[in-house]
Short mmCIF file of C-alpha atoms in Angstrom, two decimals:
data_model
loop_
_atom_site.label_atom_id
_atom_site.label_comp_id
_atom_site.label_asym_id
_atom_site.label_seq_id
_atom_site.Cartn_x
_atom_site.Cartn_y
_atom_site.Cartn_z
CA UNK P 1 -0.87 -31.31 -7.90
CA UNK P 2 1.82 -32.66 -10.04
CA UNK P 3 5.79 -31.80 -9.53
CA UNK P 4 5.72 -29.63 -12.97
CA UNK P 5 2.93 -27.33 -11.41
CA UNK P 6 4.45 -27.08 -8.37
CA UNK P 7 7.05 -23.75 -6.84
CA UNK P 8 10.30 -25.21 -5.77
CA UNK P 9 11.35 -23.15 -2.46
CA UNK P 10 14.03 -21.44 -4.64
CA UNK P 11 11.56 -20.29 -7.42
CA UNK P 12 8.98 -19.08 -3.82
CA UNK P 13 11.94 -17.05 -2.60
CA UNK P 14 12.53 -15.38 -6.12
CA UNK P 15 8.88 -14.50 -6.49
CA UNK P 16 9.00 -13.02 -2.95
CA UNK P 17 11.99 -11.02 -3.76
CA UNK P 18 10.68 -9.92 -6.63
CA UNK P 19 7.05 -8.92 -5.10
CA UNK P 20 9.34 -7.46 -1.90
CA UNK P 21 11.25 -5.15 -4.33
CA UNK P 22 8.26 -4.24 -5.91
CA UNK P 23 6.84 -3.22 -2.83
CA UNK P 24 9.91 -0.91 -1.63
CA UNK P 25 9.69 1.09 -5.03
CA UNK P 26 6.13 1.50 -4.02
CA UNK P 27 7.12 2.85 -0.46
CA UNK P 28 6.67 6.69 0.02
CA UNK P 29 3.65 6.39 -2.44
CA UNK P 30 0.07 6.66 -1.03
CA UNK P 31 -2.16 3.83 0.59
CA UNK P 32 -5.43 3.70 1.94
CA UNK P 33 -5.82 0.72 3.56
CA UNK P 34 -10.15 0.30 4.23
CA UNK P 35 -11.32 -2.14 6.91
CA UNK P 36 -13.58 -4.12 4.88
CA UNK P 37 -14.65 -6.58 7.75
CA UNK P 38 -18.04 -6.71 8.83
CA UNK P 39 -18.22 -3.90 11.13
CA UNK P 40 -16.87 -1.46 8.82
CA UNK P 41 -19.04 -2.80 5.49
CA UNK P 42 -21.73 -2.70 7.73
CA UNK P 43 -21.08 1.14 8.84
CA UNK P 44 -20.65 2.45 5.11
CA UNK P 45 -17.31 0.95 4.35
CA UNK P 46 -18.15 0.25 0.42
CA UNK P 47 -19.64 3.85 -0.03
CA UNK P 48 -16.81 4.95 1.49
CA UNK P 49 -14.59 3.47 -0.93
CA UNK P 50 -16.64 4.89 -3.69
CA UNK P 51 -16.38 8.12 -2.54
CA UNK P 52 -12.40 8.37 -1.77
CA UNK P 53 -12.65 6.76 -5.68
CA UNK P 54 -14.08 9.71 -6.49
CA UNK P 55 -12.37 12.59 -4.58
CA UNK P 56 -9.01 11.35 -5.78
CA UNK P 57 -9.99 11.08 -9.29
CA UNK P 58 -11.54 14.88 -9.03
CA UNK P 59 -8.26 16.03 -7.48
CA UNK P 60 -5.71 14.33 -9.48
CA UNK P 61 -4.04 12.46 -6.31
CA UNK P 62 -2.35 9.03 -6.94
CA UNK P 63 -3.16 6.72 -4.11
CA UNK P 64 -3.42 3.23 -4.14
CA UNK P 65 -6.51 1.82 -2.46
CA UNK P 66 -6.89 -1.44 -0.21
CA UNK P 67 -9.50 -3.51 1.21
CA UNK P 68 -8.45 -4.85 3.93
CA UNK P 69 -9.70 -7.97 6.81
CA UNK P 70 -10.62 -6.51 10.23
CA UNK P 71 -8.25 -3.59 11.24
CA UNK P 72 -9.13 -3.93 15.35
CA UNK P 73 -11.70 -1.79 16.67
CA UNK P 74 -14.94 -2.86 15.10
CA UNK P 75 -17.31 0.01 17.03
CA UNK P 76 -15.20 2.35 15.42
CA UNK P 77 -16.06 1.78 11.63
CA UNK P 78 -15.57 2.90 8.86
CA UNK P 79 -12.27 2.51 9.79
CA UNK P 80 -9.29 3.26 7.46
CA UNK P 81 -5.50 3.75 7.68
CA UNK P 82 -3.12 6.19 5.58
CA UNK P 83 0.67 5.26 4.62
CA UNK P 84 2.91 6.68 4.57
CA UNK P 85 2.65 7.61 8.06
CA UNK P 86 0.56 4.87 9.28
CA UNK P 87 -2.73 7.04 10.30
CA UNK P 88 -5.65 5.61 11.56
CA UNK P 89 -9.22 7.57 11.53
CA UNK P 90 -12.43 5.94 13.17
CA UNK P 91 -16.13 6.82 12.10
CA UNK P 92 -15.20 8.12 9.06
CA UNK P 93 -18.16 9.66 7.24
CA UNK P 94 -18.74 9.56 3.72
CA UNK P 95 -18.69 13.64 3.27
CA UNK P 96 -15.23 13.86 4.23
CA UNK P 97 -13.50 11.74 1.92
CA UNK P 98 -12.76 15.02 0.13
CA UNK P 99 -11.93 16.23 2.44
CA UNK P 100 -9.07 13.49 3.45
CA UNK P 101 -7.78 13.70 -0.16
CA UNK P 102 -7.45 17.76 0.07
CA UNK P 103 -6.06 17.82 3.44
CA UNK P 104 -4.26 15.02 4.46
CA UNK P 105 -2.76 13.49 1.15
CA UNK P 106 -2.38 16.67 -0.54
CA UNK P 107 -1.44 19.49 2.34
CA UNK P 108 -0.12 17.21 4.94
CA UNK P 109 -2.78 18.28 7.94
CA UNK P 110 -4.00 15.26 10.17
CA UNK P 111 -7.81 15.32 10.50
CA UNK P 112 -7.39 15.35 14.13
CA UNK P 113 -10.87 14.97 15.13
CA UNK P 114 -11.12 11.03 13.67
CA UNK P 115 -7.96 10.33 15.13
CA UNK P 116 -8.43 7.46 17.58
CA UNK P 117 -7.61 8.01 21.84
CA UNK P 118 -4.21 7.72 22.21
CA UNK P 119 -2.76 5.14 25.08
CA UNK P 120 -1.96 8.80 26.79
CA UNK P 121 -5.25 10.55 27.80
CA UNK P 122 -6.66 12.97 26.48
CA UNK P 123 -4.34 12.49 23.68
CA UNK P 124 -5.00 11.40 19.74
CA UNK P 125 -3.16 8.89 18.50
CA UNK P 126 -0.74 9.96 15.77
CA UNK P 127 0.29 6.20 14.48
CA UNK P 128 -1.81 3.65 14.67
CA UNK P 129 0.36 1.86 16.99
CA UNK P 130 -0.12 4.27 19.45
CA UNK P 131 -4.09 4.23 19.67
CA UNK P 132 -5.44 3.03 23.12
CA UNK P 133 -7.17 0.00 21.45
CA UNK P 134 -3.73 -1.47 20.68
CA UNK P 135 -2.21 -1.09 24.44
CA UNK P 136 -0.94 -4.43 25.13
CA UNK P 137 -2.10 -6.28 21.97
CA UNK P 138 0.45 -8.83 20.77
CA UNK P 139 -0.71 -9.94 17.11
CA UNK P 140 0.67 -13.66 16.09
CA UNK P 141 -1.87 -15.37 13.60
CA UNK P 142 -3.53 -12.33 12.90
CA UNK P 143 -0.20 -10.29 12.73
CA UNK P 144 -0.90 -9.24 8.72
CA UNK P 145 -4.86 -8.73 8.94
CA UNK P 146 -5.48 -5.14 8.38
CA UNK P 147 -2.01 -4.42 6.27
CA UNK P 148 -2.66 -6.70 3.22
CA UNK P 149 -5.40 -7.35 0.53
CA UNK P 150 -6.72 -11.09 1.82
CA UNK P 151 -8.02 -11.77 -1.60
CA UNK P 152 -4.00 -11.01 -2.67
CA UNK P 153 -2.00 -13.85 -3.50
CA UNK P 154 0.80 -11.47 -4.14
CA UNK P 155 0.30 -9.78 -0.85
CA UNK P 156 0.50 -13.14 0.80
CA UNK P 157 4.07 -14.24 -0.59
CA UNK P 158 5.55 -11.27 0.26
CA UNK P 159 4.83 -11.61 3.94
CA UNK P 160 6.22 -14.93 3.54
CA UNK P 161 3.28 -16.85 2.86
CA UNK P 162 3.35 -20.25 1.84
CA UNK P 163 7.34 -20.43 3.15
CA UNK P 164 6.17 -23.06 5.89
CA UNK P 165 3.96 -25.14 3.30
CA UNK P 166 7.08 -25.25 0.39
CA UNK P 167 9.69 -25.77 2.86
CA UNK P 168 7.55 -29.49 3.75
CA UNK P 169 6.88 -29.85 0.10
CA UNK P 170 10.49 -29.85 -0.38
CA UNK P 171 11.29 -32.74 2.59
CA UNK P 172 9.42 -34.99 0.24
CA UNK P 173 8.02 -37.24 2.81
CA UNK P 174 5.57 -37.75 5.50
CA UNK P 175 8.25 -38.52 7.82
CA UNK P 176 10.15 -35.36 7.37
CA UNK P 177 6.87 -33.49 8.02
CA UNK P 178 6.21 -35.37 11.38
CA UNK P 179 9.44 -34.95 12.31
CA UNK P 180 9.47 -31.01 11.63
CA UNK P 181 5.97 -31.27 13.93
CA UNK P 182 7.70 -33.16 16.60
CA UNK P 183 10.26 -30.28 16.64
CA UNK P 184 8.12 -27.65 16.54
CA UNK P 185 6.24 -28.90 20.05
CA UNK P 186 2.83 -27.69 18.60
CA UNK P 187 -0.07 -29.61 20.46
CA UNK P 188 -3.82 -29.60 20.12
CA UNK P 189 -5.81 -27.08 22.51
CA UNK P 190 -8.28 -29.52 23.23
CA UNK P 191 -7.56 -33.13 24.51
CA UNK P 192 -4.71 -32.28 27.24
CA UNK P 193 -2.55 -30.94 24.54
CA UNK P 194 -1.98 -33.91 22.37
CA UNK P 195 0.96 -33.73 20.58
CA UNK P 196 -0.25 -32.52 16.65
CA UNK P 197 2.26 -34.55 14.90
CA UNK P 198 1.55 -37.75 17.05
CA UNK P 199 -2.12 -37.18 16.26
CA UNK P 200 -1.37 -36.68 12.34
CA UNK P 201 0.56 -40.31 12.44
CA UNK P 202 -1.95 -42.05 13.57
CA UNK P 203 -4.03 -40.14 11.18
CA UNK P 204 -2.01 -41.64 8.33
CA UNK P 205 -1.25 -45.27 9.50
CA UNK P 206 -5.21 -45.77 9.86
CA UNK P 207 -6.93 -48.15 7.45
CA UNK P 208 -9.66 -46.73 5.38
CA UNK P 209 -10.18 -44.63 1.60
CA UNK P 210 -11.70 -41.69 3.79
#
């Protein structure tokens, strides 16, 4: 990749405002965000998605629909979330995306029965957040999958993707990026925890084409 083809970290941060702005004026409208990893395309997940296609088009109902990567609990599929309000339903059968649109988007009324177990028994879980699978989950890498379109570039940037990647673009050098790696402490899991960037230099001072 040449300079000329490449985002400058300023011209990344406007494009992220811009796509962040966008996505506020899109807050308060409806999402349906569909699991679309294996467990939930195996279970029905692109029927599904045909049939909420459907339902909203026969009612009139504005929602924006999303494929998403794995939401969490894979025995649960189809699985799918509503925003606002952050809802998630498990085993959600095809016959009832009707019912979802006419109920849920339209009247307000939780379909209480696909709710997930809440973390308090013999409770439903409300928000997402709350549903027992999530007790004590801490998401880091994986802290996006399930909220964003993966094939999405847009969706990306505006979780600050690529912010890491431009930010050692712009240092210019393969010194600046070892020394941002020496900073950051990161180590390999295998081999005792050998320091990444030490591992990258020696990498890069080796003889060879390949």
């Amino acid at each position: 990749m040449s300079d000329k083809d490449r985002l400058t970290l300023k011209e990344l941060e406007m494009l992220r405002g811009r796509l962040k702005k966008a996505g506020e004026e899109r807050s308060g409208s409806w999402e349906i965000r569909l699991c679309a990893g294996g467990g939930c395309l195996a279970s029905g997940e692109p029927e599904l998605k045909k049939s909420l296609k459907e339902a909203l088009e026969n009612r009139g109902v504005s929602a924006r629909i999303i494929e998403t990567g794995c939401q969490g609990p894979c025995a649960g599929g189809p699985v799918l979330t509503v925003d606002p309000g952050r809802v998630m339903y498990e085993h959600f059968p095809l016959n009832r995306a009707d019912e979802l649109v006419e109920r849920h988007l339209v009247k307000g009324e939780l379909l209480e029965d696909l709710l997930p177990e809440s973390v308090h028994p013999g409770e439903k879980a409300r928000l997402k957040e709350e549903a027992a699978f999530f007790a004590g989950q801490v998401r880091l890498v994986l802290e996006h999958c399930g909220e964003i379109d993966p094939l999405s570039l847009d969706d990306y940037i505006e979780r600050d993707g690529y912010a890491a990647l431009a930010a050692v673009l712009e240092k210019g050098s393969g010194e600046g990026v070892l020394a941002e790696l020496e900073a950051s402490g990161l180590r390999g899991r295998g081999g005792a925890g050998f320091p990444t960037w030490r591992k990258w230099d020696f990498t890069r001072k080796a003889q060879g084409d390949e």
